[in-house]
Amino acid sequence: MQGKEKNTFLKTNDTLFHYSSDMLIIGTALLLCGTYLNGVNALLHALVCITVSVLSEYVCFHIFLKKQTLGDLSAVSTGLIISLLLPAAAPLWLSAMASAFSVFAVKLPFGGARYSPFVPAAAGVCFVSLSFPQYMFTYAAEQSMGLFSTEDGFVAGTTLLDILSSGKSVSLNTFGRIALLSGSYPGAIGTTSVLMMAAAMLYLFVRRPGRLYSTFGFIGACIAFSVLFPRVGSSLLSSAVLELSAGSLLFTAVLLINDPVTSPREPDKALIYGAAAGVICMLLRHFAKIEDTACFSVLLINALWPAVVRKDFRTVRQKKIPSKNRRVKKEVSSDG
């Protein structure tokens, strides 16, 4: 058992279990808020995502890997997080597809959540974002009329990301500020409320303060980038506030970028890791054609960070999957 533990990024299943438990607590609070704002469809998406994620992991891991990993709760937390990143108006089969992809393409090939170099929830959301953008970025927006003032007024269904990408002047009235705090404007189920994101960050600060270095680096880089390269013709403060509030940026900073399997543990490295992801996120917002790019920045930093900085990643993978030459050398040594 001790030798097996050396092949994982996390020291024990208990570590992943506790982190997944925290994600479930935060995700449940966000789901309740999302249900209040979007209706019962939010609950249906969560139910489908969690069910498909759990069943897929149970069947696949039982058949191919001959083991079960449901006890770490990563399947449940992954399904819940995916549902919070989807619009309530999306079809339920989209939820099922995103959850199944996170298991089949990200978890299973690497042997489980403790071995995967990518955040499964981010990968599932990115997959459906690229495959079905017409469903991923369509929102019901009845509550958003008049909350944000632009040169051409505000059109129902227009997201903050749409406004920012247009480069128009934006002003926030009193109701607009309340909307940002409460989340009553177009967006994914669990990503719009700034107040809920702040509460989630406070919860993690109390529970696991060491996990927030990546979060602070991510948010700090996004703020700096939005001030240096504003996309709206209003104040720099408004630029920073709108960029942070738009899309799933804050959600990504709090729930995805500090994933314990893929992010570094050392505070200085975690800050750099988060800041690099934040810069990638803002660059994608400026130049990519996908509306919400926060999850893509997570996958990109997951892919780039081990090659650039993290030496231990390569060592871990070599220990888990030894090369043919190493096996031959070991056999020769044993024969001698």
mmCIF file of C-alpha atoms in Angstrom:
data_model
loop_
_atom_site.group_PDB
_atom_site.id
_atom_site.type_symbol
_atom_site.label_atom_id
_atom_site.label_comp_id
_atom_site.label_asym_id
_atom_site.label_seq_id
_atom_site.Cartn_x
_atom_site.Cartn_y
_atom_site.Cartn_z
ATOM 1 C CA MET A 1 0.000 0.000 0.000
ATOM 2 C CA GLN A 2 2.821 2.378 0.795
ATOM 3 C CA GLY A 3 4.423 1.804 -2.615
ATOM 4 C CA LYS A 4 1.135 2.415 -4.347
ATOM 5 C CA GLU A 5 0.630 5.737 -2.602
ATOM 6 C CA LYS A 6 3.850 7.065 -4.164
ATOM 7 C CA ASN A 7 2.176 6.885 -7.575
ATOM 8 C CA THR A 8 -0.489 9.419 -6.731
ATOM 9 C CA PHE A 9 -0.565 13.196 -6.545
ATOM 10 C CA LEU A 10 -2.499 13.118 -3.274
ATOM 11 C CA LYS A 11 -1.093 11.240 -0.313
ATOM 12 C CA THR A 12 -4.346 9.598 0.773
ATOM 13 C CA ASN A 13 -7.906 9.049 -0.400
ATOM 14 C CA ASP A 14 -8.951 10.913 2.726
ATOM 15 C CA THR A 15 -7.421 14.117 1.338
ATOM 16 C CA LEU A 16 -9.483 13.950 -1.841
ATOM 17 C CA PHE A 17 -12.549 12.937 0.147
ATOM 18 C CA HIS A 18 -12.366 16.028 2.342
ATOM 19 C CA TYR A 19 -11.727 18.342 -0.591
ATOM 20 C CA SER A 20 -14.651 16.816 -2.511
ATOM 21 C CA SER A 21 -16.813 17.235 0.578
ATOM 22 C CA ASP A 22 -15.973 20.942 0.690
ATOM 23 C CA MET A 23 -16.818 21.249 -3.011
ATOM 24 C CA LEU A 24 -20.159 19.550 -2.374
ATOM 25 C CA ILE A 25 -20.991 21.955 0.445
ATOM 26 C CA ILE A 26 -20.119 24.988 -1.677
ATOM 27 C CA GLY A 27 -21.779 23.530 -4.766
ATOM 28 C CA THR A 28 -24.998 22.798 -2.892
ATOM 29 C CA ALA A 29 -25.214 26.401 -1.678
ATOM 30 C CA LEU A 30 -24.613 27.668 -5.225
ATOM 31 C CA LEU A 31 -27.203 25.238 -6.572
ATOM 32 C CA LEU A 32 -29.824 26.517 -4.145
ATOM 33 C CA CYS A 33 -29.076 30.080 -5.242
ATOM 34 C CA GLY A 34 -29.155 29.013 -8.895
ATOM 35 C CA THR A 35 -32.475 27.238 -8.393
ATOM 36 C CA TYR A 36 -33.956 30.388 -6.890
ATOM 37 C CA LEU A 37 -32.743 32.433 -9.866
ATOM 38 C CA ASN A 38 -33.373 29.932 -12.679
ATOM 39 C CA GLY A 39 -36.125 27.628 -11.478
ATOM 40 C CA VAL A 40 -36.383 23.858 -11.192
ATOM 41 C CA ASN A 41 -34.276 23.279 -14.326
ATOM 42 C CA ALA A 42 -31.202 23.952 -12.219
ATOM 43 C CA LEU A 43 -32.033 20.986 -9.983
ATOM 44 C CA LEU A 44 -32.705 18.756 -12.995
ATOM 45 C CA HIS A 45 -29.295 19.574 -14.490
ATOM 46 C CA ALA A 46 -27.602 18.778 -11.179
ATOM 47 C CA LEU A 47 -29.479 15.481 -10.878
ATOM 48 C CA VAL A 48 -28.549 14.410 -14.414
ATOM 49 C CA CYS A 49 -24.896 15.438 -14.089
ATOM 50 C CA ILE A 50 -24.372 13.693 -10.765
ATOM 51 C CA THR A 51 -26.199 10.537 -11.839
ATOM 52 C CA VAL A 52 -24.325 10.184 -15.138
ATOM 53 C CA SER A 53 -20.969 10.966 -13.505
ATOM 54 C CA VAL A 54 -21.455 8.377 -10.746
ATOM 55 C CA LEU A 55 -22.830 5.651 -13.024
ATOM 56 C CA SER A 56 -20.137 6.214 -15.654
ATOM 57 C CA GLU A 57 -17.365 6.003 -13.089
ATOM 58 C CA TYR A 58 -18.857 2.921 -11.453
ATOM 59 C CA VAL A 59 -19.295 0.991 -14.717
ATOM 60 C CA CYS A 60 -16.054 2.072 -16.401
ATOM 61 C CA PHE A 61 -13.758 1.637 -13.437
ATOM 62 C CA HIS A 62 -15.356 -1.687 -12.506
ATOM 63 C CA ILE A 63 -14.917 -3.094 -16.035
ATOM 64 C CA PHE A 64 -11.575 -1.636 -17.095
ATOM 65 C CA LEU A 65 -9.617 -0.953 -13.913
ATOM 66 C CA LYS A 66 -11.237 -3.526 -11.622
ATOM 67 C CA LYS A 67 -11.548 -1.005 -8.807
ATOM 68 C CA GLN A 68 -13.994 1.505 -7.407
ATOM 69 C CA THR A 69 -13.201 5.087 -6.491
ATOM 70 C CA LEU A 70 -16.680 6.375 -5.653
ATOM 71 C CA GLY A 71 -15.762 6.587 -1.984
ATOM 72 C CA ASP A 72 -13.670 9.720 -2.541
ATOM 73 C CA LEU A 73 -16.832 11.588 -3.687
ATOM 74 C CA SER A 74 -14.972 13.052 -6.673
ATOM 75 C CA ALA A 75 -17.622 11.736 -9.087
ATOM 76 C CA VAL A 76 -20.416 13.456 -7.163
ATOM 77 C CA SER A 77 -18.547 16.762 -6.816
ATOM 78 C CA THR A 78 -17.491 16.706 -10.488
ATOM 79 C CA GLY A 79 -21.075 16.192 -11.619
ATOM 80 C CA LEU A 80 -22.337 18.978 -9.380
ATOM 81 C CA ILE A 81 -19.667 21.433 -10.552
ATOM 82 C CA ILE A 82 -20.429 20.672 -14.208
ATOM 83 C CA SER A 83 -24.127 21.367 -13.660
ATOM 84 C CA LEU A 84 -23.330 24.747 -12.101
ATOM 85 C CA LEU A 85 -21.367 25.740 -15.204
ATOM 86 C CA LEU A 86 -24.278 25.044 -17.571
ATOM 87 C CA PRO A 87 -27.141 27.396 -18.477
ATOM 88 C CA ALA A 88 -30.519 26.409 -17.059
ATOM 89 C CA ALA A 89 -32.034 26.662 -20.548
ATOM 90 C CA ALA A 90 -29.698 23.992 -21.965
ATOM 91 C CA PRO A 91 -31.124 20.542 -22.808
ATOM 92 C CA LEU A 92 -30.553 17.836 -20.213
ATOM 93 C CA TRP A 93 -28.681 15.621 -22.662
ATOM 94 C CA LEU A 94 -25.974 18.290 -22.731
ATOM 95 C CA SER A 95 -25.464 17.755 -18.998
ATOM 96 C CA ALA A 96 -25.225 14.007 -19.511
ATOM 97 C CA MET A 97 -22.688 14.407 -22.323
ATOM 98 C CA ALA A 98 -20.435 16.747 -20.349
ATOM 99 C CA SER A 99 -20.446 14.448 -17.309
ATOM 100 C CA ALA A 100 -19.789 11.312 -19.354
ATOM 101 C CA PHE A 101 -16.889 13.006 -21.158
ATOM 102 C CA SER A 102 -15.266 13.976 -17.860
ATOM 103 C CA VAL A 103 -15.165 10.298 -16.885
ATOM 104 C CA PHE A 104 -14.442 8.555 -20.190
ATOM 105 C CA ALA A 105 -11.884 11.032 -21.547
ATOM 106 C CA VAL A 106 -10.265 12.525 -18.432
ATOM 107 C CA LYS A 107 -10.654 10.236 -15.424
ATOM 108 C CA LEU A 108 -10.581 6.721 -16.861
ATOM 109 C CA PRO A 109 -7.503 7.000 -19.135
ATOM 110 C CA PHE A 110 -5.358 8.158 -16.202
ATOM 111 C CA GLY A 111 -6.718 5.784 -13.580
ATOM 112 C CA GLY A 112 -8.949 8.095 -11.578
ATOM 113 C CA ALA A 113 -9.245 11.586 -10.146
ATOM 114 C CA ARG A 114 -6.049 11.209 -8.100
ATOM 115 C CA TYR A 115 -3.973 10.564 -11.231
ATOM 116 C CA SER A 116 -5.559 12.829 -13.839
ATOM 117 C CA PRO A 117 -3.414 15.813 -14.919
ATOM 118 C CA PHE A 118 -6.556 17.737 -15.898
ATOM 119 C CA VAL A 119 -9.549 18.958 -13.911
ATOM 120 C CA PRO A 120 -12.372 16.636 -15.088
ATOM 121 C CA ALA A 121 -15.196 19.158 -14.620
ATOM 122 C CA ALA A 122 -13.369 21.811 -16.672
ATOM 123 C CA ALA A 123 -12.723 19.282 -19.438
ATOM 124 C CA GLY A 124 -16.378 18.269 -19.602
ATOM 125 C CA VAL A 125 -17.548 21.873 -19.839
ATOM 126 C CA CYS A 126 -14.948 22.718 -22.498
ATOM 127 C CA PHE A 127 -16.031 19.728 -24.568
ATOM 128 C CA VAL A 128 -19.687 20.768 -24.765
ATOM 129 C CA SER A 129 -18.703 24.439 -25.190
ATOM 130 C CA LEU A 130 -16.779 23.586 -28.348
ATOM 131 C CA SER A 131 -19.277 21.018 -29.610
ATOM 132 C CA PHE A 132 -22.561 22.766 -28.850
ATOM 133 C CA PRO A 133 -21.996 26.516 -28.346
ATOM 134 C CA GLN A 134 -25.560 27.239 -29.452
ATOM 135 C CA TYR A 135 -26.815 25.509 -26.301
ATOM 136 C CA MET A 136 -24.003 26.452 -23.939
ATOM 137 C CA PHE A 137 -24.322 30.205 -24.379
ATOM 138 C CA THR A 138 -28.075 30.727 -24.597
ATOM 139 C CA TYR A 139 -29.623 32.168 -21.462
ATOM 140 C CA ALA A 140 -33.033 33.194 -20.247
ATOM 141 C CA ALA A 141 -32.708 36.874 -19.386
ATOM 142 C CA GLU A 142 -36.092 38.201 -18.303
ATOM 143 C CA GLN A 143 -34.669 39.599 -15.066
ATOM 144 C CA SER A 144 -31.836 41.529 -16.700
ATOM 145 C CA MET A 145 -33.658 44.320 -18.561
ATOM 146 C CA GLY A 146 -32.337 47.761 -17.631
ATOM 147 C CA LEU A 147 -29.814 46.593 -15.071
ATOM 148 C CA PHE A 148 -26.783 47.543 -17.160
ATOM 149 C CA SER A 149 -26.794 50.643 -19.331
ATOM 150 C CA THR A 150 -24.860 50.721 -22.608
ATOM 151 C CA GLU A 151 -24.753 53.036 -25.595
ATOM 152 C CA ASP A 152 -27.448 51.013 -27.330
ATOM 153 C CA GLY A 153 -29.417 50.044 -24.244
ATOM 154 C CA PHE A 154 -29.590 46.478 -22.999
ATOM 155 C CA VAL A 155 -31.079 43.596 -24.960
ATOM 156 C CA ALA A 156 -32.598 40.608 -23.185
ATOM 157 C CA GLY A 157 -30.301 37.605 -23.373
ATOM 158 C CA THR A 158 -27.158 39.716 -23.586
ATOM 159 C CA THR A 159 -24.501 38.586 -21.138
ATOM 160 C CA LEU A 160 -21.797 40.661 -19.517
ATOM 161 C CA LEU A 161 -19.280 38.874 -21.715
ATOM 162 C CA ASP A 162 -21.196 40.051 -24.786
ATOM 163 C CA ILE A 163 -21.100 43.619 -23.525
ATOM 164 C CA LEU A 164 -17.388 43.444 -22.756
ATOM 165 C CA SER A 165 -16.524 41.950 -26.128
ATOM 166 C CA SER A 166 -18.446 44.722 -27.895
ATOM 167 C CA GLY A 167 -16.226 47.385 -26.275
ATOM 168 C CA LYS A 168 -19.155 49.675 -25.510
ATOM 169 C CA SER A 169 -19.321 52.117 -22.652
ATOM 170 C CA VAL A 170 -21.002 50.546 -19.638
ATOM 171 C CA SER A 171 -22.426 52.141 -16.541
ATOM 172 C CA LEU A 172 -23.745 50.327 -13.500
ATOM 173 C CA ASN A 173 -26.825 51.788 -11.883
ATOM 174 C CA THR A 174 -27.976 50.835 -8.400
ATOM 175 C CA PHE A 175 -30.023 47.921 -9.656
ATOM 176 C CA GLY A 176 -27.056 46.774 -11.732
ATOM 177 C CA ARG A 177 -24.842 46.609 -8.663
ATOM 178 C CA ILE A 178 -27.507 44.637 -6.818
ATOM 179 C CA ALA A 179 -27.770 42.295 -9.793
ATOM 180 C CA LEU A 180 -24.034 41.615 -9.701
ATOM 181 C CA LEU A 181 -24.190 40.752 -6.013
ATOM 182 C CA SER A 182 -27.306 38.606 -6.258
ATOM 183 C CA GLY A 183 -26.625 37.045 -9.649
ATOM 184 C CA SER A 184 -29.919 38.010 -11.291
ATOM 185 C CA TYR A 185 -28.509 38.479 -14.793
ATOM 186 C CA PRO A 186 -27.792 36.066 -17.671
ATOM 187 C CA GLY A 187 -25.246 33.399 -16.893
ATOM 188 C CA ALA A 188 -24.679 29.784 -15.938
ATOM 189 C CA ILE A 189 -26.595 28.256 -13.040
ATOM 190 C CA GLY A 190 -24.031 28.735 -10.279
ATOM 191 C CA THR A 191 -21.660 31.408 -11.548
ATOM 192 C CA THR A 192 -23.443 34.758 -11.489
ATOM 193 C CA SER A 193 -23.723 35.762 -7.820
ATOM 194 C CA VAL A 194 -20.670 37.696 -6.634
ATOM 195 C CA LEU A 195 -21.959 37.516 -3.082
ATOM 196 C CA MET A 196 -22.153 33.720 -3.190
ATOM 197 C CA MET A 197 -18.660 33.516 -4.666
ATOM 198 C CA ALA A 198 -17.354 35.688 -1.835
ATOM 199 C CA ALA A 199 -19.065 33.418 0.700
ATOM 200 C CA ALA A 200 -17.519 30.355 -0.946
ATOM 201 C CA MET A 201 -14.079 31.953 -0.807
ATOM 202 C CA LEU A 202 -14.574 32.792 2.865
ATOM 203 C CA TYR A 203 -15.577 29.186 3.562
ATOM 204 C CA LEU A 204 -12.416 27.881 1.889
ATOM 205 C CA PHE A 205 -10.311 30.468 3.711
ATOM 206 C CA VAL A 206 -11.586 29.133 7.031
ATOM 207 C CA ARG A 207 -11.379 25.478 6.022
ATOM 208 C CA ARG A 208 -8.311 25.354 3.780
ATOM 209 C CA PRO A 209 -6.463 28.686 3.616
ATOM 210 C CA GLY A 210 -3.491 27.053 1.908
ATOM 211 C CA ARG A 211 -5.613 26.220 -1.132
ATOM 212 C CA LEU A 212 -6.387 29.877 -1.902
ATOM 213 C CA TYR A 213 -2.974 30.988 -3.132
ATOM 214 C CA SER A 214 -3.861 29.884 -6.658
ATOM 215 C CA THR A 215 -7.201 31.662 -6.323
ATOM 216 C CA PHE A 216 -5.579 34.931 -5.270
ATOM 217 C CA GLY A 217 -3.038 34.696 -8.067
ATOM 218 C CA PHE A 218 -5.779 34.063 -10.611
ATOM 219 C CA ILE A 219 -7.993 36.940 -9.474
ATOM 220 C CA GLY A 220 -5.056 39.327 -9.078
ATOM 221 C CA ALA A 221 -3.829 38.655 -12.608
ATOM 222 C CA CYS A 222 -7.323 39.133 -14.037
ATOM 223 C CA ILE A 223 -7.748 42.455 -12.221
ATOM 224 C CA ALA A 224 -4.348 43.713 -13.392
ATOM 225 C CA PHE A 225 -5.062 42.650 -16.961
ATOM 226 C CA SER A 226 -8.518 44.283 -16.989
ATOM 227 C CA VAL A 227 -7.040 47.568 -15.708
ATOM 228 C CA LEU A 228 -4.146 47.575 -18.166
ATOM 229 C CA PHE A 229 -6.255 46.479 -21.132
ATOM 230 C CA PRO A 230 -9.861 47.567 -20.480
ATOM 231 C CA ARG A 231 -12.539 46.439 -22.907
ATOM 232 C CA VAL A 232 -15.197 48.958 -21.899
ATOM 233 C CA GLY A 233 -15.251 52.704 -22.332
ATOM 234 C CA SER A 234 -15.923 53.492 -18.684
ATOM 235 C CA SER A 235 -13.784 53.690 -15.547
ATOM 236 C CA LEU A 236 -10.985 51.242 -14.842
ATOM 237 C CA LEU A 237 -12.803 50.166 -11.694
ATOM 238 C CA SER A 238 -15.883 49.293 -13.730
ATOM 239 C CA SER A 239 -13.675 47.351 -16.135
ATOM 240 C CA ALA A 240 -12.247 45.228 -13.310
ATOM 241 C CA VAL A 241 -15.640 44.678 -11.651
ATOM 242 C CA LEU A 242 -17.346 43.675 -14.887
ATOM 243 C CA GLU A 243 -14.537 41.349 -15.966
ATOM 244 C CA LEU A 244 -14.563 39.563 -12.613
ATOM 245 C CA SER A 245 -18.350 39.288 -12.605
ATOM 246 C CA ALA A 246 -18.696 38.141 -16.206
ATOM 247 C CA GLY A 247 -18.970 34.485 -17.097
ATOM 248 C CA SER A 248 -17.475 31.817 -14.852
ATOM 249 C CA LEU A 249 -14.280 33.680 -13.921
ATOM 250 C CA LEU A 250 -14.906 33.892 -10.171
ATOM 251 C CA PHE A 251 -16.345 30.386 -10.122
ATOM 252 C CA THR A 252 -13.191 29.086 -11.796
ATOM 253 C CA ALA A 253 -10.976 30.991 -9.372
ATOM 254 C CA VAL A 254 -12.724 29.577 -6.305
ATOM 255 C CA LEU A 255 -13.655 26.013 -7.316
ATOM 256 C CA LEU A 256 -11.420 24.909 -10.197
ATOM 257 C CA ILE A 257 -8.016 26.571 -10.223
ATOM 258 C CA ASN A 258 -7.110 25.365 -6.705
ATOM 259 C CA ASP A 259 -7.856 21.709 -7.432
ATOM 260 C CA PRO A 260 -5.478 19.767 -5.116
ATOM 261 C CA VAL A 261 -4.533 17.187 -7.739
ATOM 262 C CA THR A 262 -3.365 19.568 -10.455
ATOM 263 C CA SER A 263 -2.277 22.734 -8.627
ATOM 264 C CA PRO A 264 1.052 23.100 -6.751
ATOM 265 C CA ARG A 265 1.126 23.041 -2.965
ATOM 266 C CA GLU A 266 3.903 25.558 -2.328
ATOM 267 C CA PRO A 267 2.500 29.098 -1.799
ATOM 268 C CA ASP A 268 4.904 30.830 -4.192
ATOM 269 C CA LYS A 269 4.348 28.294 -6.958
ATOM 270 C CA ALA A 270 0.596 28.353 -6.355
ATOM 271 C CA LEU A 271 0.530 32.138 -6.770
ATOM 272 C CA ILE A 272 2.457 31.940 -10.032
ATOM 273 C CA TYR A 273 0.299 29.048 -11.204
ATOM 274 C CA GLY A 274 -2.919 30.986 -10.536
ATOM 275 C CA ALA A 275 -1.549 34.196 -12.051
ATOM 276 C CA ALA A 276 -0.475 32.378 -15.216
ATOM 277 C CA ALA A 277 -3.941 30.860 -15.531
ATOM 278 C CA GLY A 278 -5.500 34.296 -15.042
ATOM 279 C CA VAL A 279 -3.399 35.813 -17.809
ATOM 280 C CA ILE A 280 -4.341 32.925 -20.107
ATOM 281 C CA CYS A 281 -8.016 33.442 -19.269
ATOM 282 C CA MET A 282 -7.894 37.156 -20.100
ATOM 283 C CA LEU A 283 -5.930 36.593 -23.308
ATOM 284 C CA LEU A 284 -8.535 34.074 -24.415
ATOM 285 C CA ARG A 285 -11.286 36.564 -23.585
ATOM 286 C CA HIS A 286 -9.664 39.125 -25.839
ATOM 287 C CA PHE A 287 -8.805 36.885 -28.782
ATOM 288 C CA ALA A 288 -10.762 33.602 -28.657
ATOM 289 C CA LYS A 289 -14.139 33.167 -30.319
ATOM 290 C CA ILE A 290 -15.618 31.113 -27.470
ATOM 291 C CA GLU A 291 -17.791 33.279 -25.230
ATOM 292 C CA ASP A 292 -16.660 31.951 -21.826
ATOM 293 C CA THR A 293 -13.015 30.869 -21.723
ATOM 294 C CA ALA A 294 -12.370 30.422 -18.000
ATOM 295 C CA CYS A 295 -12.501 26.612 -18.069
ATOM 296 C CA PHE A 296 -10.195 26.576 -21.096
ATOM 297 C CA SER A 297 -7.588 28.495 -19.105
ATOM 298 C CA VAL A 298 -7.715 25.758 -16.451
ATOM 299 C CA LEU A 299 -7.006 23.017 -18.987
ATOM 300 C CA LEU A 300 -4.230 25.022 -20.626
ATOM 301 C CA ILE A 301 -2.434 25.694 -17.351
ATOM 302 C CA ASN A 302 -2.910 22.021 -16.423
ATOM 303 C CA ALA A 303 -1.114 21.100 -19.639
ATOM 304 C CA LEU A 304 1.599 23.766 -19.540
ATOM 305 C CA TRP A 305 2.541 23.840 -15.871
ATOM 306 C CA PRO A 306 4.058 20.324 -15.577
ATOM 307 C CA ALA A 307 6.215 20.847 -18.664
ATOM 308 C CA VAL A 308 7.477 24.250 -17.519
ATOM 309 C CA VAL A 309 7.771 24.045 -13.744
ATOM 310 C CA ARG A 310 6.562 20.923 -12.013
ATOM 311 C CA LYS A 311 9.353 18.342 -12.129
ATOM 312 C CA ASP A 312 7.487 15.971 -9.832
ATOM 313 C CA PHE A 313 4.702 15.435 -12.384
ATOM 314 C CA ARG A 314 7.055 13.718 -14.792
ATOM 315 C CA THR A 315 8.510 11.635 -11.994
ATOM 316 C CA VAL A 316 5.077 10.545 -10.828
ATOM 317 C CA ARG A 317 3.991 9.493 -14.301
ATOM 318 C CA GLN A 318 7.219 7.535 -14.779
ATOM 319 C CA LYS A 319 6.651 5.742 -11.507
ATOM 320 C CA LYS A 320 3.079 4.940 -12.464
ATOM 321 C CA ILE A 321 3.875 3.845 -16.049
ATOM 322 C CA PRO A 322 7.536 2.708 -16.171
ATOM 323 C CA SER A 323 9.196 2.572 -19.544
ATOM 324 C CA LYS A 324 10.010 -0.700 -21.283
ATOM 325 C CA ASN A 325 13.734 -0.203 -20.796
ATOM 326 C CA ARG A 326 13.335 0.253 -17.061
ATOM 327 C CA ARG A 327 11.280 -2.943 -16.828
ATOM 328 C CA VAL A 328 13.869 -4.881 -18.820
ATOM 329 C CA LYS A 329 16.676 -3.519 -16.645
ATOM 330 C CA LYS A 330 14.791 -4.525 -13.520
ATOM 331 C CA GLU A 331 14.239 -8.046 -14.845
ATOM 332 C CA VAL A 332 17.946 -8.443 -15.726
ATOM 333 C CA SER A 333 18.962 -7.260 -12.270
ATOM 334 C CA SER A 334 16.630 -9.730 -10.601
ATOM 335 C CA ASP A 335 17.952 -12.620 -12.729
ATOM 336 C CA GLY A 336 21.526 -11.719 -11.830
#
